[in-house]
mmCIF file of C-alpha atoms in Angstrom:
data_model
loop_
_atom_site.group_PDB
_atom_site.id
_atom_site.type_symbol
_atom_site.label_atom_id
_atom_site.label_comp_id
_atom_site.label_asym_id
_atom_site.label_seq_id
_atom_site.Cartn_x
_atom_site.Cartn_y
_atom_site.Cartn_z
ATOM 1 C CA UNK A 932 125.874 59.480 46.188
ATOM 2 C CA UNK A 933 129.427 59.052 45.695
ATOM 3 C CA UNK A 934 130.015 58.369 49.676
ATOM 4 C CA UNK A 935 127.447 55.910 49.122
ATOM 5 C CA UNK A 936 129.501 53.951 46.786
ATOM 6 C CA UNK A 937 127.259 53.375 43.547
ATOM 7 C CA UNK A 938 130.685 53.847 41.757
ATOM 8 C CA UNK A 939 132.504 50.555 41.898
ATOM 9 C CA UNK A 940 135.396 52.081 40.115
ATOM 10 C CA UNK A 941 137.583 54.917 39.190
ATOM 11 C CA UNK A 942 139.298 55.402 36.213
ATOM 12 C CA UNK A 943 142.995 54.985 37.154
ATOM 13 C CA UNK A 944 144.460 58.219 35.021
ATOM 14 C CA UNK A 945 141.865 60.597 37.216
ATOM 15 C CA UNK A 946 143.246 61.106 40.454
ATOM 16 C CA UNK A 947 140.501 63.514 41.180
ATOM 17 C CA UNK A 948 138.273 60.763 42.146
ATOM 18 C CA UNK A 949 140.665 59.833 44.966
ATOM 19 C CA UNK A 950 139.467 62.922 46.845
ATOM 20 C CA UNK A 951 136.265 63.827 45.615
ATOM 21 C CA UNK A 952 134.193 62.147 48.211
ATOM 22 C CA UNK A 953 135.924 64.680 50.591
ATOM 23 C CA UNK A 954 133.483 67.394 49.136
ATOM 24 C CA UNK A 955 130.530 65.785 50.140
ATOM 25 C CA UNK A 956 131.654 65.102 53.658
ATOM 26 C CA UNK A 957 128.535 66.013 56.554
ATOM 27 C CA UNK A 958 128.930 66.840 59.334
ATOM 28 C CA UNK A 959 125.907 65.851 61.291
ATOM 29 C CA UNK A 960 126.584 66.164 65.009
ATOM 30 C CA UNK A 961 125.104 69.013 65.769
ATOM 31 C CA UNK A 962 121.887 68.258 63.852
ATOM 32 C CA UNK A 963 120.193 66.812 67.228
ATOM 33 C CA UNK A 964 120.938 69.788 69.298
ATOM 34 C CA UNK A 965 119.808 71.976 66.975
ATOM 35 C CA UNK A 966 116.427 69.930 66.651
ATOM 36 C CA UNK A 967 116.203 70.024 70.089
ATOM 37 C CA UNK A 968 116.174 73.392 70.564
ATOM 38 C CA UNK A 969 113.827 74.384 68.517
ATOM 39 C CA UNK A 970 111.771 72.187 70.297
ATOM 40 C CA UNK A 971 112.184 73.869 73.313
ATOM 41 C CA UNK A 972 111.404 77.121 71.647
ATOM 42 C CA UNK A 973 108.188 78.573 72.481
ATOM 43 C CA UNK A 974 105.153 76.920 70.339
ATOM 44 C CA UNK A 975 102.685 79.361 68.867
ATOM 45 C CA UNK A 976 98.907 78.500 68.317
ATOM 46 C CA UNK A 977 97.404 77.811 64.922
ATOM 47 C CA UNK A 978 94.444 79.609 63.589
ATOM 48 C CA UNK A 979 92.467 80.117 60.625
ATOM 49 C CA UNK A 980 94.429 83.724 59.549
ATOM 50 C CA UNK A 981 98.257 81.718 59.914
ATOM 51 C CA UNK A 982 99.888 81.675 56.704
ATOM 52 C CA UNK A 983 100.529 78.185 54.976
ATOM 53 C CA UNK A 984 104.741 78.350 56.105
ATOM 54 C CA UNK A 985 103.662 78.341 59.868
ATOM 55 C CA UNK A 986 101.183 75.737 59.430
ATOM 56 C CA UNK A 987 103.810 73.407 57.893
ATOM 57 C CA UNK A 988 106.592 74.640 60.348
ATOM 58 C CA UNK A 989 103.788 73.531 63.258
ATOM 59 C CA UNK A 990 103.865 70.474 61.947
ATOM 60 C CA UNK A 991 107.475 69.836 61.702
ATOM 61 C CA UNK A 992 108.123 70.817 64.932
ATOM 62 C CA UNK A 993 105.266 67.930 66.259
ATOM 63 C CA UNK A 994 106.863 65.032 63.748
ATOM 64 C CA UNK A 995 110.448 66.246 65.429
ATOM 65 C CA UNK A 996 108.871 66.394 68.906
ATOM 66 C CA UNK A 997 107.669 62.890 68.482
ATOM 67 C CA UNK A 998 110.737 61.448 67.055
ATOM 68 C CA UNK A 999 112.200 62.825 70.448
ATOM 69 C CA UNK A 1000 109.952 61.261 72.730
ATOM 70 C CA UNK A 1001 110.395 58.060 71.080
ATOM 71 C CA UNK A 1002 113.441 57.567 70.341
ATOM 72 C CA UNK A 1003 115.483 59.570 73.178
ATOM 73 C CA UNK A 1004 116.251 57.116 76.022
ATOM 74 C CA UNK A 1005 114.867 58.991 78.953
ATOM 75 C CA UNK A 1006 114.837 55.848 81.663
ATOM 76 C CA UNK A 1007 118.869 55.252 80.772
ATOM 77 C CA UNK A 1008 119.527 58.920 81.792
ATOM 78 C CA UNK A 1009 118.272 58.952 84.806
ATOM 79 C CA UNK A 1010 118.541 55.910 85.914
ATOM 80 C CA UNK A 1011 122.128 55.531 85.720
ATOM 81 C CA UNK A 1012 122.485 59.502 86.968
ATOM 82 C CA UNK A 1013 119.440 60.374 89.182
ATOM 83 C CA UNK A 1014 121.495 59.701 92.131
ATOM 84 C CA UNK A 1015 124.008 61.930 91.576
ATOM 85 C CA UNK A 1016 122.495 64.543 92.162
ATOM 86 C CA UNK A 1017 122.507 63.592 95.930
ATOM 87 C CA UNK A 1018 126.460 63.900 96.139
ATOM 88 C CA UNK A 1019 127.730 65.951 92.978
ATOM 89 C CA UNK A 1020 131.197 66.299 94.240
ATOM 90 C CA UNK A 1021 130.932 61.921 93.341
ATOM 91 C CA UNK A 1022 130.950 62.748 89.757
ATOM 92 C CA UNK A 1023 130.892 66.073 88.219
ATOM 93 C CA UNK A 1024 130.425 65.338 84.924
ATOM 94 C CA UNK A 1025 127.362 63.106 85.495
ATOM 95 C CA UNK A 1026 126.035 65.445 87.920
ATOM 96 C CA UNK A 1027 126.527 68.559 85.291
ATOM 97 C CA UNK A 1028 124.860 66.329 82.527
ATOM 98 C CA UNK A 1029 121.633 65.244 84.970
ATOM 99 C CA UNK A 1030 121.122 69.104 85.781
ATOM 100 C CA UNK A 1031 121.262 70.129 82.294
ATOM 101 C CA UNK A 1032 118.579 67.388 81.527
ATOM 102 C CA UNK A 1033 116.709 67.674 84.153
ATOM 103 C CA UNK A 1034 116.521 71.778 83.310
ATOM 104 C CA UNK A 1035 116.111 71.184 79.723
ATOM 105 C CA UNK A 1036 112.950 68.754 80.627
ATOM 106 C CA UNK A 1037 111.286 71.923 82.966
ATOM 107 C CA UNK A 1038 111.792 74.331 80.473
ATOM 108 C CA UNK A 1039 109.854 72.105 78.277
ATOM 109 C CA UNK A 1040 107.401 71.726 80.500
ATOM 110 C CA UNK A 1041 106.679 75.246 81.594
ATOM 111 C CA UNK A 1042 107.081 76.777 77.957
ATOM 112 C CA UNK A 1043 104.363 74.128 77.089
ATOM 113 C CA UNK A 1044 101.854 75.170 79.919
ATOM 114 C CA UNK A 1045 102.620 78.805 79.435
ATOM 115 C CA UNK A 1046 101.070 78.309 75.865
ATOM 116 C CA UNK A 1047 97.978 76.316 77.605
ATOM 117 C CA UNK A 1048 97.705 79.427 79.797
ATOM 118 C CA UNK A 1049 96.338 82.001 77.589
ATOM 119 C CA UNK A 1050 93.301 79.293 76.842
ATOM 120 C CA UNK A 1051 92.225 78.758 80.306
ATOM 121 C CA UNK A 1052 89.426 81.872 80.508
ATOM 122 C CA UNK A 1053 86.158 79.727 79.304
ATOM 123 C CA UNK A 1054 88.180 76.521 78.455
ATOM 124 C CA UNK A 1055 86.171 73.802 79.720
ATOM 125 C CA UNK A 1056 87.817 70.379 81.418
ATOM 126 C CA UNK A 1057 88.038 68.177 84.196
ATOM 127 C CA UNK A 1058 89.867 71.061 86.570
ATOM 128 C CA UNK A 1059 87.064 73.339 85.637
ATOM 129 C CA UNK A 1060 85.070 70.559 86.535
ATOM 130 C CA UNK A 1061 86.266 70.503 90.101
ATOM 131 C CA UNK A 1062 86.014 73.833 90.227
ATOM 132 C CA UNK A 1063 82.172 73.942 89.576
ATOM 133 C CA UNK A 1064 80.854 70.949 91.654
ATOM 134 C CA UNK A 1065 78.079 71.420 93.790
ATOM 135 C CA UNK A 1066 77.344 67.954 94.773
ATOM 136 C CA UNK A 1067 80.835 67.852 96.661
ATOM 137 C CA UNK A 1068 83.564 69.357 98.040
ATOM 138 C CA UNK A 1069 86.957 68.710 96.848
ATOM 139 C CA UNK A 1070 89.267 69.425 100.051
ATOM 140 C CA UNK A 1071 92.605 67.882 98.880
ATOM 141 C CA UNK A 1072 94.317 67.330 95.364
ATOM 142 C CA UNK A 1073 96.910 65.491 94.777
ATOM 143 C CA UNK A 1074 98.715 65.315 91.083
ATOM 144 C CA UNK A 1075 101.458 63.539 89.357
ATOM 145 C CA UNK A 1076 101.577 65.722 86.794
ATOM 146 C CA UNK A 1077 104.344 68.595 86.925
ATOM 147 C CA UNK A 1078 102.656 71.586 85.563
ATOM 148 C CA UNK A 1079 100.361 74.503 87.447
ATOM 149 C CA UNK A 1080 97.224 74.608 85.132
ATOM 150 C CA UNK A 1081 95.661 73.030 88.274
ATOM 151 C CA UNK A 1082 96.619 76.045 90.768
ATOM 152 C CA UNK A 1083 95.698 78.657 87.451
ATOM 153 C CA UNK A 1084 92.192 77.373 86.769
ATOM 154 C CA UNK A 1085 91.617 77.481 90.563
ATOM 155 C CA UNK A 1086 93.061 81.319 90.695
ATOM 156 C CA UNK A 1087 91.016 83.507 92.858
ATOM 157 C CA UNK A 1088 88.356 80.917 93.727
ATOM 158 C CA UNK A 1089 87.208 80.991 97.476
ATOM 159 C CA UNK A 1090 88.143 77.377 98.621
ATOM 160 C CA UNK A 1091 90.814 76.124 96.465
ATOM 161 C CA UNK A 1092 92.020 72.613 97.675
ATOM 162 C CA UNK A 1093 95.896 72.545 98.423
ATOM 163 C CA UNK A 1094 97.270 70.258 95.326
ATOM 164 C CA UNK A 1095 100.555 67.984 96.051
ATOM 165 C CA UNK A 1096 102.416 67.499 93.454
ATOM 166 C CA UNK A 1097 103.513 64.150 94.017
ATOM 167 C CA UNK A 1098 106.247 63.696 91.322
ATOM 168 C CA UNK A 1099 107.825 67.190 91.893
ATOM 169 C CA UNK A 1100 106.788 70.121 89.334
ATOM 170 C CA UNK A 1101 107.971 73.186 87.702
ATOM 171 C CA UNK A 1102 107.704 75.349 90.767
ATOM 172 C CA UNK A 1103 110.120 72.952 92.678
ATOM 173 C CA UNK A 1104 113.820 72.872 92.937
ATOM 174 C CA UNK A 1105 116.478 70.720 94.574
ATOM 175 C CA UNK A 1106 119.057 72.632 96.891
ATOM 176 C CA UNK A 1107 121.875 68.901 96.243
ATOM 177 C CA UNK A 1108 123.727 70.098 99.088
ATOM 178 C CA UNK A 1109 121.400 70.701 101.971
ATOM 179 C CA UNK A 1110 119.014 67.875 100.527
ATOM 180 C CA UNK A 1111 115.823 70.154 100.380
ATOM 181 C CA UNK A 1112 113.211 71.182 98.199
ATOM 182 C CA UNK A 1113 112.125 74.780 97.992
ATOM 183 C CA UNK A 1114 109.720 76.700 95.786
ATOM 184 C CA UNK A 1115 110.311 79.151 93.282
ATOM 185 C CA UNK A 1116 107.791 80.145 91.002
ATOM 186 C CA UNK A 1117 110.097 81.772 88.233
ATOM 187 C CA UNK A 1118 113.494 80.449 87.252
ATOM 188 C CA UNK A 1119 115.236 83.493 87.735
ATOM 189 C CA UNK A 1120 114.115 83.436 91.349
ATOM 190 C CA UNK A 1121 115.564 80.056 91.372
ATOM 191 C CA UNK A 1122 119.057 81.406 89.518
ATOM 192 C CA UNK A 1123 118.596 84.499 91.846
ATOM 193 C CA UNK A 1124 118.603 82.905 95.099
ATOM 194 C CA UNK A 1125 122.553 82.087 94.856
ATOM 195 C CA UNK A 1126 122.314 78.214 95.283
ATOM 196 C CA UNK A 1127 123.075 75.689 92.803
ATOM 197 C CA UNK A 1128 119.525 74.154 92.418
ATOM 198 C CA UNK A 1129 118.133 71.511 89.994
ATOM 199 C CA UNK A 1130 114.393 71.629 89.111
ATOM 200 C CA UNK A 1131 112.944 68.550 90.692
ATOM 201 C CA UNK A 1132 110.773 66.404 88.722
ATOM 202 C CA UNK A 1133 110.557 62.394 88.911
ATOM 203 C CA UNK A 1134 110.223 61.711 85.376
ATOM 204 C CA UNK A 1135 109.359 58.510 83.947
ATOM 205 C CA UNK A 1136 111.788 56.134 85.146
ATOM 206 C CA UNK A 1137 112.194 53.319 88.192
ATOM 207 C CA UNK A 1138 114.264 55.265 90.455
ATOM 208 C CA UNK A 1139 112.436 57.808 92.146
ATOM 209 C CA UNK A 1140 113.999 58.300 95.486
ATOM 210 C CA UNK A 1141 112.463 60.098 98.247
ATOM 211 C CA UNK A 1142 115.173 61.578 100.206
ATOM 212 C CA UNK A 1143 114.310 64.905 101.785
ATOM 213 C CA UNK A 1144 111.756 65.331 104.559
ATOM 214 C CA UNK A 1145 109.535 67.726 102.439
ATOM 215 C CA UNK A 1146 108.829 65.561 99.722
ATOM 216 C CA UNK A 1147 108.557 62.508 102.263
ATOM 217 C CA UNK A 1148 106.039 64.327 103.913
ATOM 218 C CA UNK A 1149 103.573 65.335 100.652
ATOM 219 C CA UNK A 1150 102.880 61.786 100.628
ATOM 220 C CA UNK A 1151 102.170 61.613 104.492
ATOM 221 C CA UNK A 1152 100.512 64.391 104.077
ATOM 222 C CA UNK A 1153 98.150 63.149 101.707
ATOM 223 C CA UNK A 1154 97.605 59.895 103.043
ATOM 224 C CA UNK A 1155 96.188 61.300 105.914
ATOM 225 C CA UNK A 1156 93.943 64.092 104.335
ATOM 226 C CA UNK A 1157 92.414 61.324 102.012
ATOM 227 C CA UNK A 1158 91.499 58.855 105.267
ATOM 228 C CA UNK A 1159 89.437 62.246 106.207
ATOM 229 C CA UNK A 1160 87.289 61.822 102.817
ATOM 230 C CA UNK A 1161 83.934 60.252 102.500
ATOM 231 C CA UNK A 1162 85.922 58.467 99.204
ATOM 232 C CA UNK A 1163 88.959 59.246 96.639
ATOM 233 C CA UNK A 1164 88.115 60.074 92.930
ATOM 234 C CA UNK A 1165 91.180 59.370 90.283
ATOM 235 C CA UNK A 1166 90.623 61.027 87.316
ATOM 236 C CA UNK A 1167 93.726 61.475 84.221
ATOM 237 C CA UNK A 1168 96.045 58.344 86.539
ATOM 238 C CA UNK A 1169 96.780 55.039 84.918
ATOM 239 C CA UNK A 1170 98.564 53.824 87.757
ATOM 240 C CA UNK A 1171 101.571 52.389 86.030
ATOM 241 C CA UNK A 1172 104.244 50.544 87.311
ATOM 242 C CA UNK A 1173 106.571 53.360 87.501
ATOM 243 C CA UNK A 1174 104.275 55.170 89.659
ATOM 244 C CA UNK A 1175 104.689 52.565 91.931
ATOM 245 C CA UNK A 1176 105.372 55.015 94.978
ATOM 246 C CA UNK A 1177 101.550 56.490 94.345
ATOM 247 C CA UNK A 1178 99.746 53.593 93.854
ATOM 248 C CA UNK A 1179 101.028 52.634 97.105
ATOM 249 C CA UNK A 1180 98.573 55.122 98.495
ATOM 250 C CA UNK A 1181 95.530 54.098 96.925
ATOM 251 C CA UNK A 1182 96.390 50.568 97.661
ATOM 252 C CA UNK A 1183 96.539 51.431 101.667
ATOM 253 C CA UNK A 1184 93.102 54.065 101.050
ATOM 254 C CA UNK A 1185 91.290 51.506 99.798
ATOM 255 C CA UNK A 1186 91.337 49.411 103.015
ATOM 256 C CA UNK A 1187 89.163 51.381 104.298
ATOM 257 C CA UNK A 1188 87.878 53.880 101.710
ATOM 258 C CA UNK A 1189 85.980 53.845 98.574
ATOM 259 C CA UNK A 1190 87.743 54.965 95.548
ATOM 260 C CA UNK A 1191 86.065 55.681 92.423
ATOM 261 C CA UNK A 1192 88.400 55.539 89.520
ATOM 262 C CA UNK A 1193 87.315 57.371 86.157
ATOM 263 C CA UNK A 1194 88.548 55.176 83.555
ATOM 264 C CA UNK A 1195 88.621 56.601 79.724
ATOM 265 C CA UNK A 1196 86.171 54.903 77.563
ATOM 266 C CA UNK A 1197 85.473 56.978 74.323
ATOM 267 C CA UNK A 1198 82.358 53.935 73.434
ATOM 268 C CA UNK A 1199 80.538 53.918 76.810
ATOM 269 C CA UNK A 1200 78.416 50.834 75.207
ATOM 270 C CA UNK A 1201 81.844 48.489 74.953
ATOM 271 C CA UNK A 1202 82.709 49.386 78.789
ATOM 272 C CA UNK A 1203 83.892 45.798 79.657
ATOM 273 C CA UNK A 1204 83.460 45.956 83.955
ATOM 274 C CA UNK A 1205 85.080 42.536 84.346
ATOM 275 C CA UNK A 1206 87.853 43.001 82.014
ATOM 276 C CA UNK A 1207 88.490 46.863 83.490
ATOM 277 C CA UNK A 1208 88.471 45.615 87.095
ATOM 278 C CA UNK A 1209 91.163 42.920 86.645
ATOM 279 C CA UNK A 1210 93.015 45.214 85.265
ATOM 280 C CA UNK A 1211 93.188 47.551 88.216
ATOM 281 C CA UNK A 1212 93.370 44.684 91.112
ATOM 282 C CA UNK A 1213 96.376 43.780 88.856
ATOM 283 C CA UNK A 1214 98.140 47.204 88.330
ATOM 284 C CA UNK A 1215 97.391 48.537 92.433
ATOM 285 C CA UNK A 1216 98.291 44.142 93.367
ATOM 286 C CA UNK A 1217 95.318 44.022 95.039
ATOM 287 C CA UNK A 1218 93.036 40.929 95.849
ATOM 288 C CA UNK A 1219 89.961 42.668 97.410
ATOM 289 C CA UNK A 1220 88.531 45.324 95.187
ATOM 290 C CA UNK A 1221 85.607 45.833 97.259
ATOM 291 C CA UNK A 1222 86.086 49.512 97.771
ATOM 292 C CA UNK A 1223 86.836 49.707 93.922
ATOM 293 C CA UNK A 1224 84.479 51.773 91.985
ATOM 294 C CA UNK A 1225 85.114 51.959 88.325
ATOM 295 C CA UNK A 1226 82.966 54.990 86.252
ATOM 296 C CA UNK A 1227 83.249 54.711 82.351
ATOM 297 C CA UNK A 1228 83.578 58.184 80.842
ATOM 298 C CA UNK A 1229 83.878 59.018 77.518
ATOM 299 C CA UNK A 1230 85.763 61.810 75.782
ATOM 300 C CA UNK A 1231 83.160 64.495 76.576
ATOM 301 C CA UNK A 1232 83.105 64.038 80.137
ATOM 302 C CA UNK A 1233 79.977 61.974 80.389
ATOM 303 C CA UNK A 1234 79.536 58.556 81.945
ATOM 304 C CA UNK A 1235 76.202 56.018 81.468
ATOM 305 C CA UNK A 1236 73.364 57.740 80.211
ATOM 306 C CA UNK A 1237 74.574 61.040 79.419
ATOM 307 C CA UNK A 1238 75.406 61.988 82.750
ATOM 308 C CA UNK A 1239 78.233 64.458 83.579
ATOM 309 C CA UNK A 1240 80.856 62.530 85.555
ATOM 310 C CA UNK A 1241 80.546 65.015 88.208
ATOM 311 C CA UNK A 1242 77.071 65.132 88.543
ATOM 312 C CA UNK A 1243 77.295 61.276 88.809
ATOM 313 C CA UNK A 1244 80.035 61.278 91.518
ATOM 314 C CA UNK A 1245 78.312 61.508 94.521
ATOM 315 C CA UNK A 1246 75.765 58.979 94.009
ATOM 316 C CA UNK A 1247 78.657 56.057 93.728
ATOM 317 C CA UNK A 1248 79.875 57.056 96.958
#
């Protein structure tokens, strides 16, 4: 209160005053960090038999992990230090404070999925999904998210389709020196291998550069396994303008290849087919949507009529 100033004045005989606001001096600069780890602490599940202090410490944690993610600026970070981490010797310092993000983002990331982990036995989604079609066969995957729930639900099964991860994951690290990915499953295999490697993930930002042959060829890759499909189904991608280097690829397969796009609609009835396909000529700057095929699903899964989206697949191909 008193650094606030709600006194407007001191009586002149009480020096005290002169140095009382010294007492109530903060010192908050260490208040972020320390919110920030604790966001990157491992998160616990609730249940019915947690006491009410880890209920509201749950919830805590979320309002924190929000105020992160909406107030950090991600895109300045890497935009103005992504490429540094193609010659560190450049800058040091900006390289140093890239890595640290960058590893502070895929510890994040994998702490998150490892919770998600223990739920997969009987959990039900659109991986699982894949997993149980029998009206088609799924022979390539390709993902821009950066986790391995698809690889885990698909764990011992028979056929499971190679996945790309198009926008790097937590399995992938950057070797800055000999400009190469390579794959490490655990971090301490990564710390282990004696190279200085940074976990490579394009996050959310412009600047996504493609440098090294092995990433460069995921999308060549790709390309060419999805001009061997009957069609392309997009499920969980909203094709936004930072993911301009993927929606390149589904504007090239759809010269020649239908691709049906599963577009989130929790009131199937208020589908709007018109509005919904502007929309996506607009976002993939396309002028012939021809080979566009747009399937309303709702949050259960189901499209028109009650129909599993999967069971309703093959018939719009």
């Amino acid at each position: 209160m008193l650094n606030n100033g709600i006194f407007t004045q001191a009586p002149s005989d009480l020096p005290i005053f002169d140095e009382l606001t010294g007492l109530f001096h903060l010192q908050l600069g260490n208040t972020g960090q320390l919110a920030f780890e604790s966001i990157l602490d491992d998160s616990f599940a609730l249940d019915l038999t947690n006491p009410p202090e880890d209920v509201f410490a749950f919830l805590v944690r979320g309002v924190i992990e929000n105020i992160y993610a909406e107030s950090v600026d991600y895109h300045g970070i890497i935009d103005s230090h992504f490429r540094y981490l193609y010659s560190p010797a450049k800058d040091w310092a900006k390289f140093c404070k890239i890595f640290v993000f960058l590893h502070s983002v895929r510890d994040y990331i994998y702490n998150r999925a490892a919770t998600l982990h223990s739920g997969l036995p009987g959990a039900v989604g659109y991986y699982h999904d894949i997993l149980n079609a029998t009206g088609f066969d799924v022979p390539v995957a390709g993902t821009a998210n950066y986790n391995n729930l698809f690889e885990a639900v698909f764990t011992g099964a028979t056929a499971a389709p190679p996945m790309y991860h198009l926008n790097g994951g937590v399995n992938d690290w950057y070797d800055p020196y000999a400009n190469k990915i390579v794959n490490h499953a655990l971090k301490d295999d990564a710390i282990a291998s004696g190279r200085l490697l940074v976990p490579f993930l394009f996050t959310q930002s412009g600047v996504k550069p493609l440098t090294s042959v092995q990433m460069s060829r995921r999308y060549v890759d790709l390309y060419d396994s999805y001009l061997q499909c009957d069609a392309v189904a997009v499920v969980g991608f909203g094709f936004n303008h930072d993911d301009g280097h993927i929606n390149c690829i589904f504007r090239e397969v759809l010269a020649t290849k239908k691709v049906v796009i599963a577009v989130h609609t929790p009131n199937l009835a208020r589908f709007d087919q018109a509005h919904q396909r502007r929309e996506f000529r607009r976002k993939l700057r396309i002028e012939d949507d021809t080979n566009l095929v747009l399937m309303p699903v709702d949050d259960i899964r189901n499209t028109t009529g009650g129909v599993p989206w999967d069971v309703a697949l093959p018939a719009l191909v």
